[in-house]
mmCIF file of C-alpha atoms and ligand atoms in Angstrom:
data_model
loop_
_atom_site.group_PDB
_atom_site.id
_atom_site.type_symbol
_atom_site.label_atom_id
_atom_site.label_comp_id
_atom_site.label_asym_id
_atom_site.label_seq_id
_atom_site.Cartn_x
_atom_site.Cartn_y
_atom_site.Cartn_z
ATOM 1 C CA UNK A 480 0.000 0.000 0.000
ATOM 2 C CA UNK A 481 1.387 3.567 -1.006
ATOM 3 C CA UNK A 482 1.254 6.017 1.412
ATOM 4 C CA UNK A 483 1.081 9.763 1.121
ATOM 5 C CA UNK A 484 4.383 11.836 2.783
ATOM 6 C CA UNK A 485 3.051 13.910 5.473
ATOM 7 C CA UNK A 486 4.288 16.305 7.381
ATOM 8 C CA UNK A 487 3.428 14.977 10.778
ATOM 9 C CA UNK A 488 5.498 14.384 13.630
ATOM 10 C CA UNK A 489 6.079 10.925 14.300
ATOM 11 C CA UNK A 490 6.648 9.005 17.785
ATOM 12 C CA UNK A 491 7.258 5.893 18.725
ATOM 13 C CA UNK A 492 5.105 4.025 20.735
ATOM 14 C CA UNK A 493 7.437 2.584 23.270
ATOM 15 C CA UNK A 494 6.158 -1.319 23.692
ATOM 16 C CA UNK A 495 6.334 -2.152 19.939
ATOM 17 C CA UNK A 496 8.629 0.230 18.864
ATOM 18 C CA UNK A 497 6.909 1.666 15.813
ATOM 19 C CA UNK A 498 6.908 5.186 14.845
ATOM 20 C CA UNK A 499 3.186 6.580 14.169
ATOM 21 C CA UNK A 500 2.027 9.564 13.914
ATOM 22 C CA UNK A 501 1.963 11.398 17.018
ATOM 23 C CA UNK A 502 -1.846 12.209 17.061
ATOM 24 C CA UNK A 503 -2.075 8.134 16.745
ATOM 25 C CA UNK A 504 -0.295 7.753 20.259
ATOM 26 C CA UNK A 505 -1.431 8.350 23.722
ATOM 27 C CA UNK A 506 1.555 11.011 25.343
ATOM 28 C CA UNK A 507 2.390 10.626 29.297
ATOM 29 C CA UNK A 508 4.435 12.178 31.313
ATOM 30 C CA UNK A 509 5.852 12.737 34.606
ATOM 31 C CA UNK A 510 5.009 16.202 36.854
ATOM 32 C CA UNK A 511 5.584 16.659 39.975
ATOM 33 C CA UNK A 512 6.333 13.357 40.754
ATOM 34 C CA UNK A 513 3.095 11.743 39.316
ATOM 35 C CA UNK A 514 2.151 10.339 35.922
ATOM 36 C CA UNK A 515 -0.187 11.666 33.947
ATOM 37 C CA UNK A 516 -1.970 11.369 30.463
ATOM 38 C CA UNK A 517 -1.142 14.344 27.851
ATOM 39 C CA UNK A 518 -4.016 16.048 26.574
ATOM 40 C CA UNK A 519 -4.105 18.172 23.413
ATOM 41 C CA UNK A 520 -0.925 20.293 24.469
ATOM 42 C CA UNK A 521 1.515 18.305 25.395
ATOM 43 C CA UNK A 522 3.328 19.167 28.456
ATOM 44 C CA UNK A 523 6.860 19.887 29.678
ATOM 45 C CA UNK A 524 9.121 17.065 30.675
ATOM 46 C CA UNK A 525 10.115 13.545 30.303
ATOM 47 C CA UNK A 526 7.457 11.316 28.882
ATOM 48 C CA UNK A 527 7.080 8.498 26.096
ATOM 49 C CA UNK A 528 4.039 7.311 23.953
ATOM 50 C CA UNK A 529 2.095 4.673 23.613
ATOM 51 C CA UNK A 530 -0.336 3.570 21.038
ATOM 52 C CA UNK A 531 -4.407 3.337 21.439
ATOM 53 C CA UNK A 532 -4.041 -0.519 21.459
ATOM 54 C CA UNK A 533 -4.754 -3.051 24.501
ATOM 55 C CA UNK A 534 -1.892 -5.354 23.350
ATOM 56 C CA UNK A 535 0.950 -2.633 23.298
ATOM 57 C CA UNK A 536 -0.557 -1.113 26.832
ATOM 58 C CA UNK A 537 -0.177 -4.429 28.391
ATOM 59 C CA UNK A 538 3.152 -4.843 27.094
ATOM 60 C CA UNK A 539 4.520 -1.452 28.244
ATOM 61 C CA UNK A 540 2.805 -2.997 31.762
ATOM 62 C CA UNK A 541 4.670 -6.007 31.791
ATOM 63 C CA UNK A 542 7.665 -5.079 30.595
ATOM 64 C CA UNK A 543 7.717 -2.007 32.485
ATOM 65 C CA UNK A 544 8.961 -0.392 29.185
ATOM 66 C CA UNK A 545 8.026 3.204 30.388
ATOM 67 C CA UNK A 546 10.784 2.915 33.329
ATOM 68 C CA UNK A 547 13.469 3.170 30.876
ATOM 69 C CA UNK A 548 11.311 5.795 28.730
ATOM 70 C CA UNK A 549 11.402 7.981 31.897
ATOM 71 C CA UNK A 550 14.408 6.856 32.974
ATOM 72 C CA UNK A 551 13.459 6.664 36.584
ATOM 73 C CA UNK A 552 11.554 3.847 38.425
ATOM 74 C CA UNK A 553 7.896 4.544 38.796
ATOM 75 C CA UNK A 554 5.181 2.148 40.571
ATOM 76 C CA UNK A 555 3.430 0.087 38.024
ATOM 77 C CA UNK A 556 -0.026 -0.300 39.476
ATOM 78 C CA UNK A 557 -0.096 3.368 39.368
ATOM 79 C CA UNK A 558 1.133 3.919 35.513
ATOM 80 C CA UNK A 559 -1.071 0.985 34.619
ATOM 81 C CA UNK A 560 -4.152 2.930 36.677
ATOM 82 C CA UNK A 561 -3.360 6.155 34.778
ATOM 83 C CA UNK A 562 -2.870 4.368 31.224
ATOM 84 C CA UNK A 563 -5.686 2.284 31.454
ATOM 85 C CA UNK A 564 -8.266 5.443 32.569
ATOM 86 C CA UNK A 565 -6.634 7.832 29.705
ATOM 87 C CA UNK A 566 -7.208 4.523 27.102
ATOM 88 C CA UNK A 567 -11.022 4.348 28.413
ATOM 89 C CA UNK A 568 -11.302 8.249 27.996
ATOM 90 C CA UNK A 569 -10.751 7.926 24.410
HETATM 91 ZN ZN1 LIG B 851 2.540 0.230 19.970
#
């Protein structure tokens, strides 16, 4: 399948690795100590992407992917409770 050249920015969701583009991914990041899901703007500071998809959320989970995305450990019941609410809300 051809695809057209755009001029999107592209990210890379961070359990299977491919680059989509960035209005395809779900953005998090880390303020003030707590994660949280990016909403139209993205904000300031370390975060990584993730696509709309169950499979590559649960593999983020269980691989804990998004500790070296942040590089910093964070709890994983908590990311997975603030993934899994921001994947609902969409
Ligand atoms: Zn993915």
């Amino acid at each position: 399948m051809r695809r057209h050249q755009t001029a999107k920015p592209m990210r890379r969701c961070i359990a299977c690795r491919e680059s989509k583009p960035q209005d395809e991914l779900m953005r998090f990041t880390v303020q003030n100590g707590g994660l949280r899901a990016d909403g139209a703007i993205p904000a300031e500071g370390r975060g990584f992407y993730l696509c709309r998809d169950r499979d590559c959320i649960d593999a983020a989970i269980k691989r804990k992917a998004f500790n070296r995305a942040l590089r910093r450990s964070v709890d994983a019941d908590e990311v997975a409770r603030v993934i899994d609410e921001a994947f609902n809300n969409n």
